[in-house]
PDB file of N, CA, C and O in Angstrom:
ATOM      1  N   MET A   1      -0.104 -19.237  -0.097  1.00  0.00           N
ATOM      2  CA  MET A   1       1.089 -19.956  -0.688  1.00  0.00           C
ATOM      3  C   MET A   1       1.942 -18.297  -1.474  1.00  0.00           C
ATOM      4  O   MET A   1       1.226 -17.684  -2.309  1.00  0.00           O
ATOM      5  N   PRO A   2       3.100 -18.179  -1.335  1.00  0.00           N
ATOM      6  CA  PRO A   2       3.833 -17.334  -2.011  1.00  0.00           C
ATOM      7  C   PRO A   2       3.706 -17.097  -3.738  1.00  0.00           C
ATOM      8  O   PRO A   2       3.465 -18.307  -4.100  1.00  0.00           O
ATOM      9  N   ILE A   3       4.066 -16.122  -4.218  1.00  0.00           N
ATOM     10  CA  ILE A   3       3.780 -15.852  -5.655  1.00  0.00           C
ATOM     11  C   ILE A   3       4.712 -16.763  -6.236  1.00  0.00           C
ATOM     12  O   ILE A   3       4.326 -17.493  -7.440  1.00  0.00           O
ATOM     13  N   LEU A   4       6.036 -16.945  -6.147  1.00  0.00           N
ATOM     14  CA  LEU A   4       7.006 -17.715  -6.826  1.00  0.00           C
ATOM     15  C   LEU A   4       6.555 -19.328  -6.611  1.00  0.00           C
ATOM     16  O   LEU A   4       6.759 -19.918  -7.239  1.00  0.00           O
ATOM     17  N   ALA A   5       5.931 -19.352  -5.452  1.00  0.00           N
ATOM     18  CA  ALA A   5       5.724 -21.190  -5.149  1.00  0.00           C
ATOM     19  C   ALA A   5       4.553 -21.281  -6.179  1.00  0.00           C
ATOM     20  O   ALA A   5       4.307 -22.339  -6.993  1.00  0.00           O
ATOM     21  N   LYS A   6       3.694 -20.247  -6.070  1.00  0.00           N
ATOM     22  CA  LYS A   6       2.360 -20.512  -7.177  1.00  0.00           C
ATOM     23  C   LYS A   6       2.899 -20.657  -8.685  1.00  0.00           C
ATOM     24  O   LYS A   6       2.055 -21.481  -9.426  1.00  0.00           O
ATOM     25  N   TYR A   7       3.861 -19.841  -8.999  1.00  0.00           N
ATOM     26  CA  TYR A   7       4.482 -19.727 -10.345  1.00  0.00           C
ATOM     27  C   TYR A   7       5.036 -21.164 -10.655  1.00  0.00           C
ATOM     28  O   TYR A   7       4.731 -21.763 -11.627  1.00  0.00           O
ATOM     29  N   GLN A   8       6.117 -21.588  -9.633  1.00  0.00           N
ATOM     30  CA  GLN A   8       6.341 -22.935  -9.839  1.00  0.00           C
ATOM     31  C   GLN A   8       5.412 -23.971  -9.901  1.00  0.00           C
ATOM     32  O   GLN A   8       5.696 -24.916 -10.817  1.00  0.00           O
ATOM     33  N   HIS A   9       4.390 -24.123  -8.935  1.00  0.00           N
ATOM     34  CA  HIS A   9       3.269 -24.909  -9.278  1.00  0.00           C
ATOM     35  C   HIS A   9       2.875 -25.154 -10.677  1.00  0.00           C
ATOM     36  O   HIS A   9       2.323 -26.351 -11.319  1.00  0.00           O
ATOM     37  N   ALA A  10       2.566 -23.733 -11.078  1.00  0.00           N
ATOM     38  CA  ALA A  10       1.755 -23.777 -12.407  1.00  0.00           C
ATOM     39  C   ALA A  10       2.725 -24.122 -13.412  1.00  0.00           C
ATOM     40  O   ALA A  10       2.162 -24.803 -14.264  1.00  0.00           O
ATOM     41  N   LEU A  11       4.092 -24.012 -13.295  1.00  0.00           N
ATOM     42  CA  LEU A  11       4.990 -24.443 -14.548  1.00  0.00           C
ATOM     43  C   LEU A  11       4.861 -26.196 -14.388  1.00  0.00           C
ATOM     44  O   LEU A  11       5.055 -26.976 -15.500  1.00  0.00           O
ATOM     45  N   LYS A  12       4.762 -26.546 -13.262  1.00  0.00           N
ATOM     46  CA  LYS A  12       4.672 -28.168 -13.181  1.00  0.00           C
ATOM     47  C   LYS A  12       3.390 -28.656 -13.698  1.00  0.00           C
ATOM     48  O   LYS A  12       3.322 -29.725 -14.152  1.00  0.00           O
ATOM     49  N   MET A  13       2.413 -28.045 -13.346  1.00  0.00           N
ATOM     50  CA  MET A  13       1.089 -28.382 -13.870  1.00  0.00           C
ATOM     51  C   MET A  13       1.085 -28.279 -15.739  1.00  0.00           C
ATOM     52  O   MET A  13       0.466 -29.163 -16.164  1.00  0.00           O
ATOM     53  N   LEU A  14       1.510 -27.490 -15.887  1.00  0.00           N
ATOM     54  CA  LEU A  14       1.827 -27.454 -17.515  1.00  0.00           C
ATOM     55  C   LEU A  14       2.904 -28.221 -17.886  1.00  0.00           C
ATOM     56  O   LEU A  14       3.078 -28.297 -19.215  1.00  0.00           O
ATOM     57  N   ASP A  15       3.502 -29.044 -17.023  1.00  0.00           N
ATOM     58  CA  ASP A  15       4.510 -30.107 -17.912  1.00  0.00           C
ATOM     59  C   ASP A  15       5.967 -29.593 -18.036  1.00  0.00           C
ATOM     60  O   ASP A  15       6.577 -29.634 -18.804  1.00  0.00           O
ATOM     61  N   LEU A  16       5.921 -28.252 -17.583  1.00  0.00           N
ATOM     62  CA  LEU A  16       7.220 -27.529 -17.746  1.00  0.00           C
ATOM     63  C   LEU A  16       8.347 -27.593 -16.321  1.00  0.00           C
ATOM     64  O   LEU A  16       7.940 -27.744 -15.537  1.00  0.00           O
ATOM     65  N   ARG A  17       9.409 -27.309 -16.860  1.00  0.00           N
ATOM     66  CA  ARG A  17      10.683 -27.533 -15.905  1.00  0.00           C
ATOM     67  C   ARG A  17      10.388 -26.207 -14.933  1.00  0.00           C
ATOM     68  O   ARG A  17      10.460 -25.038 -15.589  1.00  0.00           O
ATOM     69  N   PRO A  18      10.427 -26.401 -13.559  1.00  0.00           N
ATOM     70  CA  PRO A  18      10.397 -25.217 -12.936  1.00  0.00           C
ATOM     71  C   PRO A  18      11.651 -24.401 -12.828  1.00  0.00           C
ATOM     72  O   PRO A  18      12.701 -24.861 -13.258  1.00  0.00           O
ATOM     73  N   LEU A  19      11.587 -23.341 -12.521  1.00  0.00           N
ATOM     74  CA  LEU A  19      12.630 -22.360 -12.501  1.00  0.00           C
ATOM     75  C   LEU A  19      13.714 -22.921 -11.373  1.00  0.00           C
ATOM     76  O   LEU A  19      13.262 -23.364 -10.274  1.00  0.00           O
ATOM     77  N   ASP A  20      15.036 -22.678 -11.596  1.00  0.00           N
ATOM     78  CA  ASP A  20      15.813 -23.061 -10.708  1.00  0.00           C
ATOM     79  C   ASP A  20      16.412 -21.879  -9.608  1.00  0.00           C
ATOM     80  O   ASP A  20      16.236 -20.977  -9.730  1.00  0.00           O
ATOM     81  N   GLU A  21      15.651 -22.246  -8.554  1.00  0.00           N
ATOM     82  CA  GLU A  21      15.901 -21.370  -7.397  1.00  0.00           C
ATOM     83  C   GLU A  21      17.256 -20.849  -7.082  1.00  0.00           C
ATOM     84  O   GLU A  21      17.449 -19.833  -6.319  1.00  0.00           O
ATOM     85  N   HIS A  22      18.410 -21.173  -7.814  1.00  0.00           N
ATOM     86  CA  HIS A  22      19.525 -20.571  -7.447  1.00  0.00           C
ATOM     87  C   HIS A  22      20.054 -19.681  -8.870  1.00  0.00           C
ATOM     88  O   HIS A  22      21.037 -19.225  -8.836  1.00  0.00           O
ATOM     89  N   SER A  23      19.068 -19.776  -9.602  1.00  0.00           N
ATOM     90  CA  SER A  23      19.578 -18.820 -10.961  1.00  0.00           C
ATOM     91  C   SER A  23      19.250 -17.398 -10.699  1.00  0.00           C
ATOM     92  O   SER A  23      18.554 -16.790  -9.727  1.00  0.00           O
ATOM     93  N   THR A  24      19.855 -16.475 -11.536  1.00  0.00           N
ATOM     94  CA  THR A  24      19.879 -15.073 -11.400  1.00  0.00           C
ATOM     95  C   THR A  24      18.007 -14.593 -11.728  1.00  0.00           C
ATOM     96  O   THR A  24      17.736 -13.783 -11.033  1.00  0.00           O
ATOM     97  N   LEU A  25      17.508 -15.226 -12.564  1.00  0.00           N
ATOM     98  CA  LEU A  25      16.281 -14.984 -13.060  1.00  0.00           C
ATOM     99  C   LEU A  25      15.214 -14.885 -11.728  1.00  0.00           C
ATOM    100  O   LEU A  25      14.438 -14.200 -11.542  1.00  0.00           O
ATOM    101  N   PHE A  26      15.559 -16.237 -11.025  1.00  0.00           N
ATOM    102  CA  PHE A  26      14.824 -16.658  -9.879  1.00  0.00           C
ATOM    103  C   PHE A  26      14.882 -15.570  -8.802  1.00  0.00           C
ATOM    104  O   PHE A  26      14.060 -14.887  -8.201  1.00  0.00           O
ATOM    105  N   ARG A  27      16.337 -15.284  -8.595  1.00  0.00           N
ATOM    106  CA  ARG A  27      16.808 -14.268  -7.568  1.00  0.00           C
ATOM    107  C   ARG A  27      16.278 -12.885  -7.823  1.00  0.00           C
ATOM    108  O   ARG A  27      15.827 -12.240  -6.942  1.00  0.00           O
ATOM    109  N   ASP A  28      16.328 -12.418  -9.137  1.00  0.00           N
ATOM    110  CA  ASP A  28      16.003 -11.295  -9.503  1.00  0.00           C
ATOM    111  C   ASP A  28      14.367 -11.088  -9.417  1.00  0.00           C
ATOM    112  O   ASP A  28      13.939 -10.206  -8.881  1.00  0.00           O
ATOM    113  N   THR A  29      13.546 -11.950  -9.586  1.00  0.00           N
ATOM    114  CA  THR A  29      12.145 -12.005  -9.626  1.00  0.00           C
ATOM    115  C   THR A  29      11.793 -11.919  -8.025  1.00  0.00           C
ATOM    116  O   THR A  29      10.803 -11.126  -7.578  1.00  0.00           O
ATOM    117  N   TRP A  30      12.311 -12.657  -7.432  1.00  0.00           N
ATOM    118  CA  TRP A  30      12.158 -12.681  -5.453  1.00  0.00           C
ATOM    119  C   TRP A  30      12.591 -11.459  -5.436  1.00  0.00           C
ATOM    120  O   TRP A  30      11.804 -10.744  -4.422  1.00  0.00           O
ATOM    121  N   ALA A  31      13.701 -10.559  -5.692  1.00  0.00           N
ATOM    122  CA  ALA A  31      14.243  -9.416  -5.124  1.00  0.00           C
ATOM    123  C   ALA A  31      13.251  -8.255  -5.754  1.00  0.00           C
ATOM    124  O   ALA A  31      12.784  -7.360  -4.706  1.00  0.00           O
ATOM    125  N   LEU A  32      12.367  -8.161  -6.676  1.00  0.00           N
ATOM    126  CA  LEU A  32      11.339  -7.268  -7.342  1.00  0.00           C
ATOM    127  C   LEU A  32      10.200  -7.543  -6.585  1.00  0.00           C
ATOM    128  O   LEU A  32       9.375  -6.670  -6.086  1.00  0.00           O
ATOM    129  N   ILE A  33       9.858  -8.824  -6.240  1.00  0.00           N
ATOM    130  CA  ILE A  33       8.609  -9.157  -5.559  1.00  0.00           C
ATOM    131  C   ILE A  33       8.746  -8.607  -3.867  1.00  0.00           C
ATOM    132  O   ILE A  33       7.885  -8.055  -3.272  1.00  0.00           O
ATOM    133  N   GLU A  34       9.901  -8.950  -3.340  1.00  0.00           N
ATOM    134  CA  GLU A  34      10.142  -8.248  -2.050  1.00  0.00           C
ATOM    135  C   GLU A  34      10.183  -6.738  -1.862  1.00  0.00           C
ATOM    136  O   GLU A  34       9.731  -5.996  -1.058  1.00  0.00           O
ATOM    137  N   LEU A  35      10.959  -6.146  -2.971  1.00  0.00           N
ATOM    138  CA  LEU A  35      10.853  -4.680  -2.995  1.00  0.00           C
ATOM    139  C   LEU A  35       9.523  -4.302  -3.132  1.00  0.00           C
ATOM    140  O   LEU A  35       8.986  -3.167  -2.536  1.00  0.00           O
ATOM    141  N   ARG A  36       8.476  -4.746  -3.933  1.00  0.00           N
ATOM    142  CA  ARG A  36       7.075  -4.293  -4.166  1.00  0.00           C
ATOM    143  C   ARG A  36       6.698  -4.386  -2.753  1.00  0.00           C
ATOM    144  O   ARG A  36       5.909  -3.326  -2.358  1.00  0.00           O
ATOM    145  N   ASN A  37       6.703  -5.636  -1.987  1.00  0.00           N
ATOM    146  CA  ASN A  37       6.124  -5.826  -0.718  1.00  0.00           C
ATOM    147  C   ASN A  37       6.521  -4.856   0.331  1.00  0.00           C
ATOM    148  O   ASN A  37       5.709  -4.412   1.141  1.00  0.00           O
ATOM    149  N   ALA A  38       8.038  -4.466   0.219  1.00  0.00           N
ATOM    150  CA  ALA A  38       8.359  -3.582   1.326  1.00  0.00           C
ATOM    151  C   ALA A  38       7.717  -2.219   1.117  1.00  0.00           C
ATOM    152  O   ALA A  38       7.620  -1.515   2.164  1.00  0.00           O
ATOM    153  N   LEU A  39       7.549  -1.671  -0.269  1.00  0.00           N
ATOM    154  CA  LEU A  39       7.048  -0.574  -0.506  1.00  0.00           C
ATOM    155  C   LEU A  39       5.740  -0.507   0.112  1.00  0.00           C
ATOM    156  O   LEU A  39       5.254   0.545   0.183  1.00  0.00           O
ATOM    157  N   VAL A  40       4.821  -1.455  -0.358  1.00  0.00           N
ATOM    158  CA  VAL A  40       3.569  -1.411  -0.129  1.00  0.00           C
ATOM    159  C   VAL A  40       3.114  -1.803   1.320  1.00  0.00           C
ATOM    160  O   VAL A  40       2.332  -0.890   1.885  1.00  0.00           O
ATOM    161  N   HIS A  41       3.948  -2.373   1.845  1.00  0.00           N
ATOM    162  CA  HIS A  41       3.388  -2.989   3.418  1.00  0.00           C
ATOM    163  C   HIS A  41       4.671  -2.626   4.309  1.00  0.00           C
ATOM    164  O   HIS A  41       5.287  -3.255   5.059  1.00  0.00           O
ATOM    165  N   PHE A  42       4.986  -1.056   4.119  1.00  0.00           N
ATOM    166  CA  PHE A  42       6.278  -0.663   4.937  1.00  0.00           C
ATOM    167  C   PHE A  42       5.976  -0.955   6.449  1.00  0.00           C
ATOM    168  O   PHE A  42       5.026  -0.543   6.928  1.00  0.00           O
ATOM    169  N   LYS A  43       7.018  -1.370   7.077  1.00  0.00           N
ATOM    170  CA  LYS A  43       6.939  -1.595   8.326  1.00  0.00           C
ATOM    171  C   LYS A  43       8.442  -0.895   8.936  1.00  0.00           C
ATOM    172  O   LYS A  43       9.367  -0.887   8.250  1.00  0.00           O
ATOM    173  N   PRO A  44       8.472  -0.425  10.313  1.00  0.00           N
ATOM    174  CA  PRO A  44       9.520   0.338  10.653  1.00  0.00           C
ATOM    175  C   PRO A  44      10.957  -0.680  10.786  1.00  0.00           C
ATOM    176  O   PRO A  44      10.701  -1.813  10.988  1.00  0.00           O
ATOM    177  N   THR A  45      11.993  -0.006  10.608  1.00  0.00           N
ATOM    178  CA  THR A  45      13.204  -0.701  10.489  1.00  0.00           C
ATOM    179  C   THR A  45      13.337  -2.005  11.950  1.00  0.00           C
ATOM    180  O   THR A  45      14.154  -2.616  11.856  1.00  0.00           O
ATOM    181  N   TRP A  46      12.600  -1.613  12.978  1.00  0.00           N
ATOM    182  CA  TRP A  46      12.878  -2.302  14.266  1.00  0.00           C
ATOM    183  C   TRP A  46      11.860  -3.674  14.114  1.00  0.00           C
ATOM    184  O   TRP A  46      11.689  -4.040  15.253  1.00  0.00           O
ATOM    185  N   ASP A  47      11.136  -3.853  13.205  1.00  0.00           N
ATOM    186  CA  ASP A  47      10.422  -5.232  13.057  1.00  0.00           C
ATOM    187  C   ASP A  47      11.333  -6.414  13.104  1.00  0.00           C
ATOM    188  O   ASP A  47      12.240  -6.234  12.730  1.00  0.00           O
ATOM    189  N   PRO A  48      10.748  -7.606  13.374  1.00  0.00           N
ATOM    190  CA  PRO A  48      11.395  -8.737  13.470  1.00  0.00           C
ATOM    191  C   PRO A  48      11.899  -9.357  12.173  1.00  0.00           C
ATOM    192  O   PRO A  48      12.800  -9.813  12.039  1.00  0.00           O
ATOM    193  N   ASP A  49      11.341  -8.871  10.952  1.00  0.00           N
ATOM    194  CA  ASP A  49      11.663  -9.259   9.488  1.00  0.00           C
ATOM    195  C   ASP A  49      12.742  -8.288   9.142  1.00  0.00           C
ATOM    196  O   ASP A  49      12.931  -8.427   7.700  1.00  0.00           O
ATOM    197  N   ARG A  50      13.693  -7.897   9.847  1.00  0.00           N
ATOM    198  CA  ARG A  50      14.495  -6.855   9.070  1.00  0.00           C
ATOM    199  C   ARG A  50      15.597  -7.698   8.336  1.00  0.00           C
ATOM    200  O   ARG A  50      16.178  -7.440   7.682  1.00  0.00           O
ATOM    201  N   GLN A  51      15.782  -8.918   8.929  1.00  0.00           N
ATOM    202  CA  GLN A  51      16.844  -9.829   8.355  1.00  0.00           C
ATOM    203  C   GLN A  51      16.598  -9.800   6.691  1.00  0.00           C
ATOM    204  O   GLN A  51      17.159  -9.751   5.854  1.00  0.00           O
ATOM    205  N   ARG A  52      15.194  -9.967   6.487  1.00  0.00           N
ATOM    206  CA  ARG A  52      14.525 -10.240   5.122  1.00  0.00           C
ATOM    207  C   ARG A  52      14.842  -8.911   4.080  1.00  0.00           C
ATOM    208  O   ARG A  52      15.416  -9.145   3.146  1.00  0.00           O
ATOM    209  N   LYS A  53      14.936  -7.765   4.988  1.00  0.00           N
ATOM    210  CA  LYS A  53      15.092  -6.680   4.124  1.00  0.00           C
ATOM    211  C   LYS A  53      16.678  -6.413   4.214  1.00  0.00           C
ATOM    212  O   LYS A  53      16.930  -5.884   2.907  1.00  0.00           O
ATOM    213  N   ILE A  54      17.586  -6.868   4.872  1.00  0.00           N
ATOM    214  CA  ILE A  54      18.819  -6.777   4.481  1.00  0.00           C
ATOM    215  C   ILE A  54      19.405  -7.758   3.532  1.00  0.00           C
ATOM    216  O   ILE A  54      20.020  -7.280   2.617  1.00  0.00           O
ATOM    217  N   GLU A  55      18.465  -8.741   3.240  1.00  0.00           N
ATOM    218  CA  GLU A  55      18.913  -9.736   2.157  1.00  0.00           C
ATOM    219  C   GLU A  55      18.632  -9.168   1.103  1.00  0.00           C
ATOM    220  O   GLU A  55      19.066  -9.212  -0.184  1.00  0.00           O
ATOM    221  N   LEU A  56      17.287  -8.513   1.079  1.00  0.00           N
ATOM    222  CA  LEU A  56      16.672  -7.690  -0.467  1.00  0.00           C
ATOM    223  C   LEU A  56      17.670  -6.799  -0.733  1.00  0.00           C
ATOM    224  O   LEU A  56      17.980  -6.490  -1.757  1.00  0.00           O
ATOM    225  N   ILE A  57      18.497  -5.822   0.469  1.00  0.00           N
ATOM    226  CA  ILE A  57      19.432  -4.748  -0.015  1.00  0.00           C
ATOM    227  C   ILE A  57      20.391  -5.399  -0.839  1.00  0.00           C
ATOM    228  O   ILE A  57      21.049  -4.695  -1.782  1.00  0.00           O
ATOM    229  N   GLU A  58      20.827  -6.630  -0.386  1.00  0.00           N
ATOM    230  CA  GLU A  58      22.300  -7.190  -0.702  1.00  0.00           C
ATOM    231  C   GLU A  58      21.827  -7.885  -2.248  1.00  0.00           C
ATOM    232  O   GLU A  58      22.826  -7.483  -3.362  1.00  0.00           O
ATOM    233  N   VAL A  59      20.711  -8.438  -2.451  1.00  0.00           N
ATOM    234  CA  VAL A  59      20.364  -8.781  -3.866  1.00  0.00           C
ATOM    235  C   VAL A  59      19.985  -7.409  -4.869  1.00  0.00           C
ATOM    236  O   VAL A  59      20.731  -7.548  -6.079  1.00  0.00           O
ATOM    237  N   LEU A  60      19.761  -6.243  -4.274  1.00  0.00           N
ATOM    238  CA  LEU A  60      19.521  -5.362  -5.390  1.00  0.00           C
ATOM    239  C   LEU A  60      20.560  -4.365  -5.418  1.00  0.00           C
ATOM    240  O   LEU A  60      20.568  -3.333  -6.203  1.00  0.00           O
ATOM    241  N   ALA A  61      21.595  -4.439  -4.692  1.00  0.00           N
ATOM    242  CA  ALA A  61      22.755  -3.615  -4.568  1.00  0.00           C
ATOM    243  C   ALA A  61      23.250  -3.146  -5.961  1.00  0.00           C
ATOM    244  O   ALA A  61      23.546  -1.791  -6.024  1.00  0.00           O
ATOM    245  N   ASP A  62      23.833  -3.919  -6.712  1.00  0.00           N
ATOM    246  CA  ASP A  62      24.462  -3.590  -7.850  1.00  0.00           C
ATOM    247  C   ASP A  62      23.532  -3.760  -8.965  1.00  0.00           C
ATOM    248  O   ASP A  62      23.890  -3.741 -10.131  1.00  0.00           O
ATOM    249  N   ARG A  63      22.078  -3.816  -8.798  1.00  0.00           N
ATOM    250  CA  ARG A  63      21.193  -4.023  -9.974  1.00  0.00           C
ATOM    251  C   ARG A  63      20.896  -2.823 -10.862  1.00  0.00           C
ATOM    252  O   ARG A  63      20.783  -2.644 -11.951  1.00  0.00           O
ATOM    253  N   PHE A  64      20.994  -1.444  -9.926  1.00  0.00           N
ATOM    254  CA  PHE A  64      20.619  -0.247 -10.559  1.00  0.00           C
ATOM    255  C   PHE A  64      21.639   0.576 -10.298  1.00  0.00           C
ATOM    256  O   PHE A  64      22.362   0.579  -9.357  1.00  0.00           O
ATOM    257  N   PRO A  65      21.999   1.697 -11.462  1.00  0.00           N
ATOM    258  CA  PRO A  65      22.735   2.781 -10.968  1.00  0.00           C
ATOM    259  C   PRO A  65      22.345   3.689  -9.789  1.00  0.00           C
ATOM    260  O   PRO A  65      21.080   3.649  -9.626  1.00  0.00           O
ATOM    261  N   GLN A  66      23.120   4.106  -9.113  1.00  0.00           N
ATOM    262  CA  GLN A  66      22.855   5.106  -7.930  1.00  0.00           C
ATOM    263  C   GLN A  66      22.468   6.378  -8.597  1.00  0.00           C
ATOM    264  O   GLN A  66      22.681   6.936  -9.374  1.00  0.00           O
ATOM    265  N   SER A  67      21.271   6.996  -7.937  1.00  0.00           N
ATOM    266  CA  SER A  67      20.536   8.161  -8.368  1.00  0.00           C
ATOM    267  C   SER A  67      21.519   9.173  -8.189  1.00  0.00           C
ATOM    268  O   SER A  67      22.507   9.440  -7.267  1.00  0.00           O
ATOM    269  N   PRO A  68      21.569  10.090  -9.224  1.00  0.00           N
ATOM    270  CA  PRO A  68      22.204  11.242  -9.261  1.00  0.00           C
ATOM    271  C   PRO A  68      21.631  12.387  -7.991  1.00  0.00           C
ATOM    272  O   PRO A  68      22.527  13.141  -7.856  1.00  0.00           O
ATOM    273  N   PHE A  69      20.762  11.990  -7.540  1.00  0.00           N
ATOM    274  CA  PHE A  69      19.910  13.088  -6.812  1.00  0.00           C
ATOM    275  C   PHE A  69      20.556  12.993  -5.153  1.00  0.00           C
ATOM    276  O   PHE A  69      20.564  11.478  -5.040  1.00  0.00           O
ATOM    277  N   PRO A  70      20.579  13.943  -4.452  1.00  0.00           N
ATOM    278  CA  PRO A  70      21.200  13.603  -3.287  1.00  0.00           C
ATOM    279  C   PRO A  70      20.047  12.940  -2.394  1.00  0.00           C
ATOM    280  O   PRO A  70      18.947  13.252  -2.568  1.00  0.00           O
ATOM    281  N   THR A  71      20.502  11.876  -1.393  1.00  0.00           N
ATOM    282  CA  THR A  71      19.325  11.411  -0.620  1.00  0.00           C
ATOM    283  C   THR A  71      19.538  12.413   0.871  1.00  0.00           C
ATOM    284  O   THR A  71      20.365  12.785   0.956  1.00  0.00           O
ATOM    285  N   LEU A  72      18.792  11.997   1.573  1.00  0.00           N
ATOM    286  CA  LEU A  72      18.721  12.854   2.867  1.00  0.00           C
ATOM    287  C   LEU A  72      19.999  12.330   3.772  1.00  0.00           C
ATOM    288  O   LEU A  72      20.394  13.370   4.206  1.00  0.00           O
ATOM    289  N   ALA A  73      20.023  11.044   3.686  1.00  0.00           N
ATOM    290  CA  ALA A  73      21.465  10.605   4.285  1.00  0.00           C
ATOM    291  C   ALA A  73      22.895  11.372   3.811  1.00  0.00           C
ATOM    292  O   ALA A  73      23.648  11.420   4.498  1.00  0.00           O
ATOM    293  N   ARG A  74      23.039  11.529   2.585  1.00  0.00           N
ATOM    294  CA  ARG A  74      23.863  12.084   1.940  1.00  0.00           C
ATOM    295  C   ARG A  74      24.061  13.651   2.306  1.00  0.00           C
ATOM    296  O   ARG A  74      24.918  14.248   2.433  1.00  0.00           O
ATOM    297  N   ILE A  75      22.968  14.240   2.281  1.00  0.00           N
ATOM    298  CA  ILE A  75      22.738  15.576   2.960  1.00  0.00           C
ATOM    299  C   ILE A  75      23.475  16.030   4.298  1.00  0.00           C
ATOM    300  O   ILE A  75      24.061  16.880   4.642  1.00  0.00           O
ATOM    301  N   LEU A  76      22.906  15.162   5.199  1.00  0.00           N
ATOM    302  CA  LEU A  76      23.122  15.294   6.497  1.00  0.00           C
ATOM    303  C   LEU A  76      24.256  14.798   6.883  1.00  0.00           C
ATOM    304  O   LEU A  76      25.337  14.987   7.562  1.00  0.00           O
TER     305      LEU A  76
END
C-alpha cells in the first residue's frame, strides 16, 4: 500500500478527516515522496514509468528557486 494511502487509512482509523487529494498539501507531500523515490530508486529515462517523472517535474517546477550553480546542461 502506498505511503499516502496508509496515512489516509490511519486518519480514518483515528476518526479524523482524510486529506483532500486535490489540496496543495496532498500534492506537495506526493511530490516529495516521488522525489525521494526517484533519487533512491533511480531508473534511466527510457523506462516505462517516464510519465510519472514528467508529472513530478511539473509539480516541483515552481516550488524551489533555481540553483545559482551551472548545471551540465547549461554548460554544454
